[in-house]
XYZ file of C-alpha atoms in Angstrom:
787
model
C -21.813 20.675 -70.170
C -18.275 19.856 -71.286
C -15.396 20.274 -68.922
C -13.913 23.073 -71.048
C -17.190 25.059 -70.906
C -17.415 24.396 -67.235
C -13.902 25.760 -66.650
C -14.657 28.781 -68.824
C -17.811 29.642 -66.898
C -16.004 29.260 -63.606
C -13.189 31.515 -64.824
C -15.744 34.101 -65.977
C -17.273 34.114 -62.506
C -13.850 34.626 -60.917
C -13.107 37.551 -63.278
C -16.480 39.116 -62.472
C -15.726 38.805 -58.773
C -12.311 40.459 -59.106
C -13.540 43.291 -61.309
C -16.714 44.233 -59.397
C -16.143 47.324 -57.335
C -19.607 47.273 -55.772
C -20.611 44.746 -53.131
C -22.715 41.880 -54.510
C -25.725 41.028 -52.345
C -25.641 37.684 -50.553
C -29.139 37.069 -51.952
C -27.955 37.335 -55.568
C -27.941 33.558 -56.111
C -27.627 33.899 -59.880
C -24.208 35.461 -59.335
C -22.918 33.232 -56.535
C -24.160 29.959 -58.000
C -21.783 30.355 -60.937
C -18.967 29.352 -58.565
C -20.372 25.963 -57.671
C -23.673 25.043 -59.238
C -22.967 24.199 -62.881
C -19.305 23.470 -62.839
C -17.287 20.306 -62.484
C -13.823 21.648 -61.727
C -11.122 19.533 -60.123
C -9.193 20.962 -57.210
C -6.216 21.439 -59.570
C -8.494 23.490 -61.893
C -9.654 25.660 -59.023
C -6.041 26.436 -58.086
C -5.203 27.296 -61.695
C -8.331 29.382 -62.315
C -8.198 31.377 -59.064
C -4.737 32.986 -59.032
C -3.253 34.195 -55.756
C -2.962 37.781 -56.979
C -6.700 37.918 -57.677
C -7.675 36.548 -54.252
C -5.460 39.183 -52.626
C -6.915 41.900 -54.858
C -10.492 41.064 -53.830
C -9.374 40.900 -50.191
C -7.898 44.420 -50.394
C -10.304 46.134 -52.780
C -13.722 44.546 -52.246
C -13.508 42.790 -48.895
C -17.276 42.457 -48.585
C -17.362 40.294 -51.732
C -14.677 37.954 -50.393
C -16.591 37.743 -47.115
C -19.826 36.905 -48.949
C -18.074 34.299 -51.121
C -16.771 32.510 -48.004
C -20.095 32.822 -46.236
C -22.061 31.480 -49.233
C -19.644 28.559 -49.744
C -19.949 27.590 -46.071
C -23.734 27.916 -46.323
C -23.747 25.446 -49.237
C -21.681 22.947 -47.201
C -24.089 23.343 -44.269
C -27.072 22.740 -46.599
C -25.362 19.683 -48.061
C -24.746 18.307 -44.580
C -28.378 18.994 -43.596
C -29.913 17.377 -46.667
C -27.541 14.415 -46.818
C -26.397 15.135 -50.418
C -28.704 12.710 -52.161
C -28.464 14.000 -55.707
C -25.325 14.012 -57.833
C -25.787 17.755 -58.198
C -25.694 18.349 -54.432
C -22.546 16.231 -54.155
C -20.896 18.275 -56.893
C -21.837 21.561 -55.164
C -20.317 20.329 -51.903
C -17.071 19.311 -53.621
C -16.841 22.592 -55.544
C -17.347 24.679 -52.396
C -14.863 22.545 -50.552
C -12.208 23.099 -53.250
C -12.890 26.823 -53.418
C -12.556 27.251 -49.653
C -9.330 25.201 -49.671
C -8.007 27.687 -52.228
C -9.138 30.865 -50.449
C -8.593 30.141 -46.725
C -4.780 30.556 -46.666
C -5.200 34.109 -48.031
C -7.590 34.915 -45.217
C -5.187 33.539 -42.630
C -2.166 35.435 -43.963
C -3.822 38.815 -43.294
C -4.020 39.636 -39.562
C -7.051 41.897 -40.181
C -9.026 38.942 -41.507
C -8.050 36.528 -38.771
C -11.199 37.063 -36.735
C -13.503 36.835 -39.744
C -14.394 33.169 -39.458
C -14.916 33.529 -35.726
C -17.470 36.275 -36.082
C -21.147 35.688 -36.710
C -22.295 37.022 -40.063
C -24.746 39.860 -39.448
C -28.099 39.533 -41.189
C -27.099 36.190 -42.586
C -30.081 34.406 -41.053
C -32.016 32.649 -43.778
C -35.231 34.172 -42.389
C -37.692 32.027 -40.452
C -37.864 31.447 -36.739
C -36.016 28.452 -35.361
C -32.949 28.896 -37.526
C -31.973 32.209 -35.973
C -30.206 30.728 -32.948
C -28.374 28.191 -35.110
C -27.098 31.033 -37.253
C -25.590 32.780 -34.285
C -22.713 30.318 -34.595
C -19.401 31.738 -35.816
C -18.753 30.795 -39.423
C -15.759 28.614 -38.436
C -17.955 26.444 -36.198
C -20.631 26.005 -38.877
C -17.940 25.049 -41.375
C -16.247 22.512 -39.073
C -19.528 20.854 -38.047
C -20.611 20.629 -41.698
C -17.309 18.952 -42.649
C -17.726 16.474 -39.776
C -21.281 15.604 -40.878
C -20.235 15.295 -44.522
C -17.460 12.840 -43.597
C -20.204 10.408 -42.491
C -22.664 11.052 -45.295
C -24.202 7.803 -46.707
C -23.529 7.272 -50.430
C -21.137 10.221 -50.423
C -18.325 9.391 -47.993
C -19.601 6.159 -46.395
C -21.498 3.123 -47.627
C -25.238 3.401 -47.176
C -26.765 0.746 -44.898
C -30.056 0.954 -46.799
C -31.103 -2.269 -48.432
C -33.627 -0.956 -50.988
C -33.561 2.316 -52.811
C -36.777 3.853 -51.569
C -36.786 7.440 -50.408
C -36.453 6.428 -46.765
C -33.079 8.129 -46.818
C -31.088 7.662 -43.640
C -31.896 10.659 -41.498
C -28.713 12.651 -41.138
C -29.564 13.752 -37.607
C -30.390 10.388 -36.136
C -27.545 8.594 -37.914
C -25.131 6.937 -35.493
C -21.792 7.595 -37.153
C -20.084 4.982 -34.940
C -21.693 2.391 -37.220
C -20.055 4.024 -40.234
C -16.387 4.007 -39.153
C -14.267 3.873 -42.315
C -12.032 0.925 -41.491
C -11.765 -2.026 -39.114
C -9.272 -1.732 -36.265
C -9.494 0.044 -32.916
C -13.016 -0.299 -31.542
C -14.525 -1.460 -34.852
C -14.510 -4.950 -36.331
C -16.198 -4.488 -39.695
C -14.133 -3.584 -42.750
C -16.364 -1.849 -45.340
C -15.991 -2.608 -49.066
C -13.345 -0.290 -50.511
C -14.976 2.450 -52.577
C -12.832 4.671 -54.762
C -15.371 7.512 -54.969
C -15.927 7.617 -51.213
C -12.170 7.677 -50.626
C -11.735 10.599 -53.027
C -14.599 12.563 -51.426
C -13.207 11.961 -47.933
C -9.812 13.092 -49.116
C -11.162 16.385 -50.496
C -13.010 17.130 -47.253
C -9.960 16.228 -45.147
C -7.873 18.569 -47.334
C -10.308 21.358 -46.483
C -10.201 20.414 -42.797
C -6.390 20.490 -42.814
C -6.544 23.903 -44.503
C -8.856 25.162 -41.731
C -6.376 23.935 -39.126
C -3.464 25.578 -40.970
C -4.123 29.002 -39.466
C -1.323 27.911 -37.076
C 1.165 28.381 -39.943
C 0.475 32.106 -40.058
C 1.433 32.823 -36.429
C 5.127 33.158 -35.509
C 6.506 30.496 -33.130
C 6.020 31.657 -29.567
C 7.253 30.134 -26.328
C 3.738 30.331 -24.853
C 2.386 26.907 -25.641
C -0.985 28.180 -24.468
C -1.847 29.444 -27.936
C -4.110 26.530 -28.811
C -5.406 26.428 -32.353
C -9.092 27.502 -32.117
C -10.034 25.399 -35.161
C -8.565 22.227 -33.678
C -9.908 23.067 -30.236
C -13.497 23.350 -31.480
C -13.318 20.394 -33.867
C -11.973 18.086 -31.144
C -14.482 19.235 -28.508
C -17.783 17.702 -27.377
C -19.494 20.081 -29.842
C -18.469 17.668 -32.609
C -20.725 14.639 -32.248
C -18.574 12.698 -34.713
C -15.323 13.155 -32.760
C -14.994 9.515 -31.669
C -15.895 7.802 -34.988
C -13.758 10.268 -36.914
C -10.729 9.797 -34.649
C -11.174 6.032 -34.999
C -11.665 6.255 -38.778
C -8.478 8.273 -39.241
C -6.384 6.046 -36.978
C -7.680 2.809 -38.494
C -7.347 4.064 -42.079
C -3.668 4.816 -41.458
C -2.818 1.685 -39.477
C -4.682 -0.754 -41.740
C -3.087 0.531 -44.951
C -0.935 -1.960 -46.809
C 0.876 -0.334 -49.722
C 2.289 -3.646 -50.922
C -1.129 -4.593 -52.177
C -2.244 -7.885 -50.703
C 1.223 -9.326 -50.532
C 1.751 -9.693 -54.277
C 5.000 -8.065 -55.390
C 4.690 -5.559 -58.237
C 0.919 -5.489 -57.695
C 0.938 -1.698 -57.487
C 2.075 -1.501 -61.104
C -1.193 -3.111 -62.198
C -3.643 -1.205 -60.001
C -3.419 2.448 -59.183
C -3.626 2.860 -55.449
C -6.314 5.408 -54.653
C -6.043 4.647 -50.961
C -2.650 6.237 -50.452
C -3.744 9.887 -50.930
C -6.511 9.318 -48.373
C -4.104 7.658 -45.927
C -1.644 10.563 -46.249
C -4.379 13.105 -45.667
C -5.695 11.098 -42.696
C -2.208 10.903 -41.156
C -1.723 14.667 -41.542
C -5.119 15.583 -40.077
C -4.540 13.148 -37.215
C -1.175 14.555 -36.131
C -2.494 18.123 -36.306
C -5.476 17.300 -34.091
C -3.024 15.744 -31.627
C -0.881 18.894 -31.440
C -1.287 19.299 -27.723
C 1.292 20.328 -25.171
C 1.203 17.526 -22.601
C 3.430 19.535 -20.289
C 0.646 22.056 -19.700
C -2.466 19.967 -20.209
C -5.531 20.818 -18.190
C -8.341 18.487 -17.308
C -11.890 19.521 -18.108
C -14.584 19.737 -15.489
C -16.985 17.487 -17.304
C -16.639 14.980 -20.094
C -19.920 14.758 -21.955
C -19.062 11.977 -24.354
C -19.946 8.340 -24.138
C -16.857 6.268 -24.702
C -17.029 2.920 -26.412
C -15.348 -0.019 -24.732
C -12.205 0.577 -26.780
C -11.420 3.511 -24.533
C -10.236 3.113 -20.990
C -12.620 4.836 -18.591
C -10.110 7.298 -17.337
C -10.547 8.662 -13.916
C -10.011 11.688 -13.762
C -11.158 12.672 -17.259
C -8.327 13.420 -19.671
C -7.641 16.562 -21.700
C -10.450 18.548 -23.304
C -9.153 17.760 -26.781
C -11.139 14.563 -27.393
C -8.686 13.201 -29.968
C -5.867 13.417 -27.404
C -8.261 12.060 -24.785
C -9.232 9.013 -26.885
C -5.643 8.366 -27.930
C -4.509 8.355 -24.304
C -7.269 5.943 -23.322
C -6.817 3.144 -25.841
C -5.880 0.158 -23.691
C -6.729 -3.208 -25.288
C -3.803 -5.403 -26.259
C -5.289 -6.244 -29.668
C -5.701 -2.530 -30.429
C -2.088 -1.838 -29.469
C -0.987 -4.779 -31.623
C -2.990 -3.462 -34.609
C -1.505 0.050 -34.263
C 2.073 -1.110 -33.731
C 1.996 -3.640 -36.587
C 0.485 -1.031 -38.907
C 3.045 1.666 -38.141
C 5.948 -0.810 -38.278
C 4.718 -2.151 -41.643
C 4.525 1.352 -43.116
C 7.842 2.539 -41.670
C 9.570 -0.554 -43.063
C 8.133 0.053 -46.522
C 11.067 2.124 -47.860
C 13.438 -0.610 -46.625
C 11.621 -3.246 -48.674
C 12.422 -1.153 -51.715
C 16.054 -1.962 -51.281
C 15.562 -5.751 -51.517
C 13.346 -5.886 -54.628
C 13.479 -2.472 -56.264
C 10.002 -1.275 -57.310
C 8.361 -4.427 -55.994
C 6.228 -2.373 -53.639
C 4.851 1.111 -53.826
C 7.200 3.430 -51.951
C 5.292 5.553 -49.479
C 6.430 9.093 -48.739
C 4.687 9.853 -45.439
C 7.153 8.309 -42.991
C 7.686 11.660 -41.236
C 3.975 11.916 -40.405
C 4.096 8.322 -39.139
C 7.037 9.123 -36.865
C 5.140 12.095 -35.401
C 2.105 9.842 -34.869
C 4.251 7.182 -33.170
C 5.803 9.868 -30.957
C 2.329 11.154 -29.948
C 1.164 7.621 -29.135
C 4.144 6.969 -26.863
C 4.009 10.424 -25.291
C 0.243 10.486 -24.571
C -0.383 6.803 -23.859
C 2.095 5.241 -21.429
C 0.345 1.848 -21.690
C 1.116 1.873 -25.408
C 4.777 2.714 -24.691
C 5.056 -0.237 -22.288
C 3.306 -2.507 -24.795
C 5.819 -1.518 -27.491
C 8.731 -2.385 -25.193
C 7.201 -5.586 -23.873
C 8.309 -7.664 -26.852
C 10.980 -7.429 -29.502
C 8.387 -5.776 -31.794
C 10.005 -2.496 -30.766
C 12.917 -3.515 -33.014
C 10.552 -3.307 -36.023
C 10.318 0.410 -35.246
C 13.994 0.807 -34.302
C 15.476 -0.604 -37.528
C 13.525 1.703 -39.890
C 14.373 4.706 -37.690
C 18.087 3.838 -37.806
C 17.763 3.372 -41.572
C 16.228 6.864 -41.972
C 18.811 8.435 -39.642
C 21.681 6.887 -41.545
C 20.193 7.707 -44.941
C 19.430 11.357 -44.091
C 22.613 12.170 -42.157
C 24.310 14.194 -44.906
C 21.169 15.946 -46.167
C 20.513 19.354 -44.603
C 16.921 19.392 -45.881
C 16.217 16.372 -43.650
C 17.554 17.707 -40.356
C 13.990 17.621 -38.973
C 13.687 13.919 -39.762
C 16.992 13.322 -37.947
C 15.661 15.113 -34.869
C 12.383 13.261 -34.616
C 14.120 9.904 -35.081
C 16.551 10.743 -32.275
C 13.764 12.085 -30.009
C 11.835 8.821 -30.349
C 14.937 6.783 -29.470
C 15.609 9.090 -26.500
C 12.049 8.524 -25.246
C 12.389 4.735 -25.635
C 15.858 4.657 -24.047
C 14.441 5.966 -20.780
C 12.844 2.531 -20.245
C 15.000 -0.390 -19.077
C 13.216 -2.782 -21.441
C 14.554 -0.957 -24.472
C 18.155 -1.633 -23.464
C 17.317 -5.277 -22.804
C 15.615 -5.692 -26.221
C 18.721 -4.365 -27.990
C 20.570 -7.585 -27.120
C 18.605 -9.477 -29.766
C 20.947 -10.530 -32.610
C 20.645 -8.389 -35.731
C 20.189 -10.606 -38.735
C 17.960 -8.649 -41.136
C 20.381 -7.275 -43.630
C 18.916 -4.030 -44.861
C 21.557 -2.562 -47.168
C 22.906 0.433 -45.246
C 25.976 2.537 -45.783
C 27.680 1.328 -42.576
C 30.553 -1.074 -41.840
C 29.673 -4.752 -41.881
C 29.486 -6.291 -38.396
C 28.148 -9.402 -36.718
C 26.241 -8.615 -33.588
C 23.080 -7.329 -31.979
C 20.671 -4.439 -32.468
C 22.800 -2.521 -29.935
C 25.742 -2.825 -32.322
C 23.574 -1.529 -35.169
C 22.495 1.471 -33.079
C 26.010 2.426 -32.015
C 27.526 1.916 -35.482
C 24.835 4.156 -37.034
C 25.302 6.803 -34.304
C 29.064 6.756 -34.923
C 28.431 7.294 -38.631
C 26.085 10.248 -37.925
C 28.636 11.890 -35.615
C 31.673 11.385 -37.852
C 30.117 11.916 -41.284
C 26.810 13.707 -40.808
C 25.868 17.252 -41.770
C 27.381 19.843 -39.428
C 23.891 21.019 -38.465
C 23.529 17.800 -36.505
C 26.054 18.797 -33.847
C 23.309 19.839 -31.379
C 22.125 16.220 -31.513
C 25.415 14.703 -30.285
C 24.369 15.087 -26.633
C 21.112 13.298 -27.388
C 22.792 10.471 -29.294
C 25.262 9.801 -26.493
C 22.558 10.106 -23.808
C 20.699 7.290 -25.573
C 23.851 5.147 -25.514
C 24.398 5.940 -21.810
C 20.775 5.024 -21.007
C 21.019 1.582 -22.627
C 24.648 0.807 -21.692
C 24.018 -0.951 -18.324
C 21.968 -3.609 -20.177
C 24.259 -4.388 -23.142
C 25.518 -7.944 -22.771
C 28.063 -8.129 -25.545
C 29.322 -5.533 -28.000
C 31.083 -6.579 -31.209
C 34.679 -5.616 -31.886
C 33.579 -3.215 -34.649
C 31.322 -1.383 -32.174
C 33.918 -1.331 -29.385
C 36.381 0.310 -31.778
C 33.767 2.881 -32.847
C 33.124 3.913 -29.234
C 36.837 4.339 -28.589
C 37.244 6.271 -31.811
C 34.584 8.702 -30.575
C 36.387 9.086 -27.268
C 39.636 9.751 -29.114
C 38.015 12.378 -31.303
C 36.188 14.093 -28.431
C 39.159 14.135 -26.060
C 41.634 15.997 -28.270
C 42.555 19.216 -26.494
C 41.396 21.440 -29.354
C 37.926 19.864 -29.302
C 37.631 19.956 -25.499
C 38.722 23.574 -25.271
C 36.913 24.952 -28.302
C 33.380 25.163 -26.854
C 31.871 25.423 -23.403
C 29.883 22.183 -23.627
C 32.177 19.843 -25.571
C 33.609 18.139 -22.491
C 30.115 16.764 -21.711
C 30.539 14.326 -24.614
C 33.608 12.835 -22.921
C 31.677 12.488 -19.664
C 28.892 10.619 -21.477
C 31.347 8.186 -23.108
C 33.171 7.516 -19.836
C 29.793 6.843 -18.252
C 29.046 4.279 -20.986
C 32.363 2.494 -20.340
C 31.837 2.555 -16.556
C 28.302 1.131 -16.856
C 29.470 -1.714 -19.059
C 32.544 -2.533 -16.944
C 30.590 -2.462 -13.676
C 27.386 -4.172 -14.807
C 28.208 -6.206 -17.945
C 31.914 -7.042 -17.681
C 31.466 -10.742 -18.417
C 30.264 -10.613 -22.021
C 32.209 -7.549 -23.062
C 35.768 -8.737 -23.608
C 35.837 -6.915 -26.985
C 35.281 -3.566 -25.305
C 37.735 -4.315 -22.496
C 40.364 -5.280 -25.093
C 39.690 -2.058 -27.064
C 40.075 -0.009 -23.867
C 43.386 -1.724 -23.126
C 44.641 -1.104 -26.661
C 43.649 2.569 -26.515
C 44.731 3.094 -22.921
C 46.800 6.095 -23.984
C 43.582 8.104 -24.482
C 42.608 7.617 -20.824
C 46.066 8.534 -19.538
C 46.003 11.606 -21.774
C 42.658 12.654 -20.247
C 43.920 12.127 -16.706
C 46.917 14.339 -17.518
C 45.007 16.982 -19.470
C 47.110 20.169 -19.511
C 45.505 23.210 -17.894
C 48.253 25.823 -18.183
C 47.631 28.902 -20.396
C 50.395 28.018 -22.870
C 48.931 24.583 -23.604
C 45.447 26.069 -23.934
C 46.749 28.609 -26.407
C 48.540 25.902 -28.431
C 45.453 23.696 -28.514
C 43.304 26.542 -29.817
C 45.890 27.448 -32.485
C 45.578 23.880 -33.677
C 41.809 24.261 -33.841
C 42.064 27.146 -36.266
C 43.982 24.906 -38.633
C 41.512 22.014 -38.366
C 37.998 23.214 -39.122
C 36.710 19.624 -39.470
C 34.555 18.890 -36.406
C 35.833 15.318 -36.145
C 38.535 13.480 -37.929
C 37.835 10.092 -39.400
C 41.428 9.121 -38.938
C 41.842 6.252 -36.544
C 38.450 4.795 -37.315
C 38.965 1.686 -39.382
C 35.966 2.118 -41.645
C 35.998 -1.268 -43.280
C 33.796 -2.009 -46.286
C 30.213 -0.842 -46.261
C 27.364 -3.324 -46.595
C 26.800 -4.728 -50.040
C 24.101 -3.027 -52.116
C 24.135 0.139 -50.016
C 24.360 3.641 -51.420
C 26.309 6.382 -49.642
C 24.191 8.935 -47.776
C 23.710 11.789 -50.251
C 23.561 15.515 -49.524
C 20.427 17.475 -50.484
C 19.923 18.181 -54.183
C 20.575 21.879 -54.864
C 17.266 23.748 -55.023
C 15.508 21.415 -52.577
C 12.993 23.310 -50.468
C 13.213 23.011 -46.715
C 11.515 24.703 -43.803
C 13.314 26.244 -40.846
C 12.993 24.731 -37.369
C 13.105 26.322 -33.947
C 16.033 25.372 -31.705
C 15.540 22.341 -29.496
C 16.080 22.600 -25.738
C 19.457 21.425 -24.389
C 19.768 17.897 -23.013
C 19.428 19.158 -19.428
C 15.988 20.625 -20.275
C 14.993 17.668 -22.454
C 15.655 15.059 -19.821
C 15.303 14.477 -16.131
C 17.809 12.373 -14.190
C 16.595 9.292 -12.366
C 18.557 6.763 -10.382
C 17.847 3.055 -10.786
C 17.422 1.445 -7.350
C 18.451 -2.122 -6.455
C 14.932 -3.382 -7.233
C 14.937 -1.737 -10.652
C 12.588 1.121 -9.771
C 13.493 4.665 -10.745
C 13.948 7.461 -8.256
C 13.933 10.976 -9.635
C 17.008 12.987 -8.667
C 15.892 16.410 -7.524
C 17.901 19.291 -8.944
C 19.315 20.066 -5.440
C 21.093 16.742 -5.203
C 22.762 17.291 -8.538
C 25.376 19.515 -6.982
C 26.857 16.430 -5.369
C 26.596 14.642 -8.705
C 27.665 11.032 -8.606
C 30.754 9.926 -10.406
C 29.987 9.603 -14.063
C 27.613 12.446 -14.769
C 28.617 15.683 -16.429
C 29.050 18.467 -13.870
C 25.962 20.660 -13.830
C 27.452 24.059 -14.152
C 25.210 27.091 -14.144
C 25.543 28.596 -17.638
C 25.234 32.116 -16.219
C 28.196 31.466 -13.927
C 30.289 30.172 -16.791
C 29.486 33.249 -18.822
C 30.458 35.547 -15.965
C 33.823 33.831 -15.736
C 34.517 33.724 -19.445
C 33.816 36.790 -21.474
C 32.999 35.876 -25.072
C 35.674 37.285 -27.344
C 34.471 39.006 -30.461
C 35.321 36.948 -33.478
C 34.264 36.497 -37.074
C 33.390 32.850 -36.550
C 29.660 32.234 -36.524
C 29.804 30.323 -33.276
C 31.385 33.270 -31.485
C 34.747 32.526 -29.929
C 34.825 30.752 -26.636
C 37.808 31.584 -24.476
C 38.635 28.818 -21.975
C 40.576 29.498 -18.752
C 42.700 27.224 -16.562
C 40.137 27.446 -13.747
C 37.342 26.370 -16.030
C 39.267 23.302 -17.228
C 40.223 22.352 -13.674
C 36.587 22.689 -12.575
C 35.525 19.730 -14.711
C 38.792 17.835 -15.149
C 38.686 16.947 -11.436
C 35.269 15.351 -11.963
C 36.225 13.084 -14.892
C 35.032 9.602 -13.811
C 38.239 7.743 -14.590
C 38.708 5.676 -11.402
C 37.021 2.474 -12.624
C 38.883 2.422 -15.948
C 42.243 3.262 -14.361
C 41.798 0.419 -11.887
C 40.881 -1.964 -14.718
C 44.005 -0.959 -16.648
C 46.175 -1.249 -13.533
C 45.009 -4.851 -13.011
C 44.764 -6.137 -16.584
C 47.524 -4.406 -18.576
C 50.428 -6.176 -16.746
C 48.650 -9.555 -17.155
C 48.041 -8.989 -20.887
C 51.643 -7.844 -21.396
C 52.867 -10.944 -19.564
C 50.861 -13.232 -21.887
C 52.308 -11.451 -24.912
C 55.883 -11.822 -23.651
C 55.473 -15.417 -22.464
C 53.851 -16.645 -25.625
C 55.425 -14.196 -28.058
C 51.857 -13.322 -28.951
C 50.654 -10.866 -31.446
C 47.420 -12.784 -31.840
C 44.267 -11.103 -30.546
C 42.259 -14.270 -30.071
C 44.429 -15.571 -27.247
C 44.201 -12.252 -25.373
C 40.429 -12.130 -25.906
C 40.137 -15.673 -24.569
C 42.082 -14.631 -21.460
C 39.856 -11.534 -20.989
C 36.686 -13.606 -21.441
C 37.635 -15.793 -18.510
C 39.122 -13.007 -16.426
C 37.249 -11.408 -13.574
C 37.588 -8.175 -11.703
C 35.394 -9.158 -8.789
C 36.526 -7.292 -5.690
C 39.156 -5.349 -7.602
C 36.993 -2.494 -8.926
C 35.582 0.449 -6.966
C 32.061 -0.085 -5.566
C 29.597 0.072 -8.513
C 28.045 3.509 -8.940
C 24.252 3.736 -9.093
C 22.870 3.591 -12.654
C 21.696 7.007 -13.851
C 19.022 7.262 -16.525
C 18.163 10.529 -18.237
C 14.477 10.240 -19.136
C 12.825 12.485 -21.693
C 10.477 14.972 -20.062
C 7.772 16.916 -21.882
C 8.384 20.664 -22.031
C 7.011 23.582 -23.991
C 10.262 23.878 -25.969
C 9.809 20.475 -27.582
C 6.063 21.086 -28.026
C 6.940 24.176 -30.093
C 9.605 22.258 -32.021
C 7.088 19.548 -32.927
C 4.562 22.132 -34.049
C 6.992 23.856 -36.443
C 8.400 20.556 -37.693
C 4.958 19.011 -38.299
C 3.571 22.017 -40.187
C 6.812 22.297 -42.164
C 6.402 18.686 -43.304
C 2.737 19.264 -44.185
C 3.578 22.462 -46.090
C 6.241 20.743 -48.198
C 4.280 17.542 -48.811
C 1.125 19.242 -50.166
C 2.282 20.157 -53.644
C -0.646 18.933 -55.707
C -2.426 21.284 -55.252
C 0.158 23.544 -53.560
C -2.209 24.730 -50.828
C 0.124 27.085 -48.933
C 2.801 27.723 -51.516
C 3.721 31.406 -51.884
C 1.522 32.547 -49.006
C 2.987 34.544 -46.155
C 3.544 31.831 -43.538
C 5.098 32.947 -40.251
C 5.643 29.722 -38.294
C 8.796 28.880 -40.272
C 10.842 30.152 -43.198
C 10.951 28.356 -46.514
C 14.560 28.006 -47.650
C 16.246 26.594 -50.722
C 19.290 24.380 -50.320
């Protein structure tokens, strides 16, 4: 039958379904088979031939027919899984049912009355006969998920058959050990099967259906209770799924082994179409959804009924009930970590390669999914996190993240990408090794729209952060605390900052310490505290190599004196706020010598008008996101309990109770969206007295007269001579006793778990456009907005 006939017949069946007012019996195979038996319709055809309006009409007007359609389609998948899909016809039926369910499921999820449908058992649906009855008592969702799992390891359909000769001794589906059929070499599996285009396409279609099953989460509004686990994911990742381990391994290995460059030959992708990429994307999306698990509230199961291959650490006590999270947290072999890290770094760096030899490699689009996967790995597997930081390989993750952050800074449709990049760096910055690694010289010259500098990876990080703060989209302001916390966390380990970077840090201090900025919001002064803490850490712990910073501090000493003498009288406050109303710009660029940007770089562009984006929930404040720890003499961390924070050490922002602040300062009604904040003299005094200026003031007191003397004696205007003097200078014994180093470590909390859930599903929603699985359905987890 030609494809046109096939489409016509399928369309006829759909019209019959939408026009029938009477229920069609489940036993009427002649009717139901029209949907899958004789047709060869692509998934794109199915989407075109089954319009949304018609699915909704059947749902409202003949619900029993929609129920039977779903039930029959699942039944066909179960039969296919049972029989092992030996004939071409059976394979076609499975694919057709899979495409049809992918089309229909979102319309079942969007209607709250239908939500329980897949979790109910279908009455009278038993196919007669004795032993099958108990099997049929399964809810439809469970039958569907187990069938998909079986079909993903179906010889000659989704995996290579191990049969040598083609006799009818078909591999028995039930006794098949799917661990021998893992899709790709890597973690826990050494054999790389021959690539097979057809198998990849079939896997991709089934994974698309699986992702659609999981997407019920999109139709529930975001709620603070992280307890609302996704029942589809929960069942699929439980011991009920006998393929959980090989499937987890197949997905992870398929993603991490993927090389879009194509065997190292530039421009190779122009000769061969890459059928692997769609599978890799789908695998990455399914993987991150199965790992959507709130580690802050994880429970441990009573019994773990799986046998774990040697790739998994025998955890004691058993990990979370979600086996995918469990396996991920128990990977422990160095070579597995190396394989995962190299794979993710290779894929994240792919868009950067584009900029050296345009079009020489295929540009991948799934870097956001990769960042979520990397985050999950570090969050759930501490051994992996330590492995990443053990060598300078972490820089192969850092540079692409900084590239994405810099590239997306002006684009409001990529605010989510900015957040996840910053969250990952915050997580890494809580470990001392990260700060130490940043001292490696930065020589790779990825064209980026930032000033040219000669220095280390620390310089790159600070220069990019400065660019985000001074010329990013205004929606990024909530991230400023996070950006500066990262700089504070690494500052005690930075051996030598370049002059460009030193000037950028002082420019930030200048911008943040203007009276209008300090007085215009209740939290703005925290940014000044963070910067002073950075300077104090470097002066106390890394004075020797940092003459550039010391020189910049001396040159800009006026800023520090201005802070020490901050006015607190009502008249000055009033004047400062008047000035604010004239200057709506959050930060001026004046005073920051920009210098030329790197050659070959393009300026960060705003979003194209009309770009779709999804809304995000608010992220918790930095005090909820992080937990303070003090670094002891021996380098170990000691958590600072909240009680001790009242006597906060010099150099940490005062922890004021927000409720108290609000009692003192009534919000004034105002047309401005932020709501007007009305500062009082008492409020300013309460934090001004805690500004950690002693170390810097002492440094200025000792060094400024000496520098001035050199200038007068030698008639110097030349920086190099002063820098040489500062390099050999010492402040030993002249500075206050060094303060303990404070690190603010990321801590898991339900607020970030919810943020990740909305961000991840938003990415998946926007990236699945062919076919547009969820487009125009009534999703509740986020809003779809046009720029």
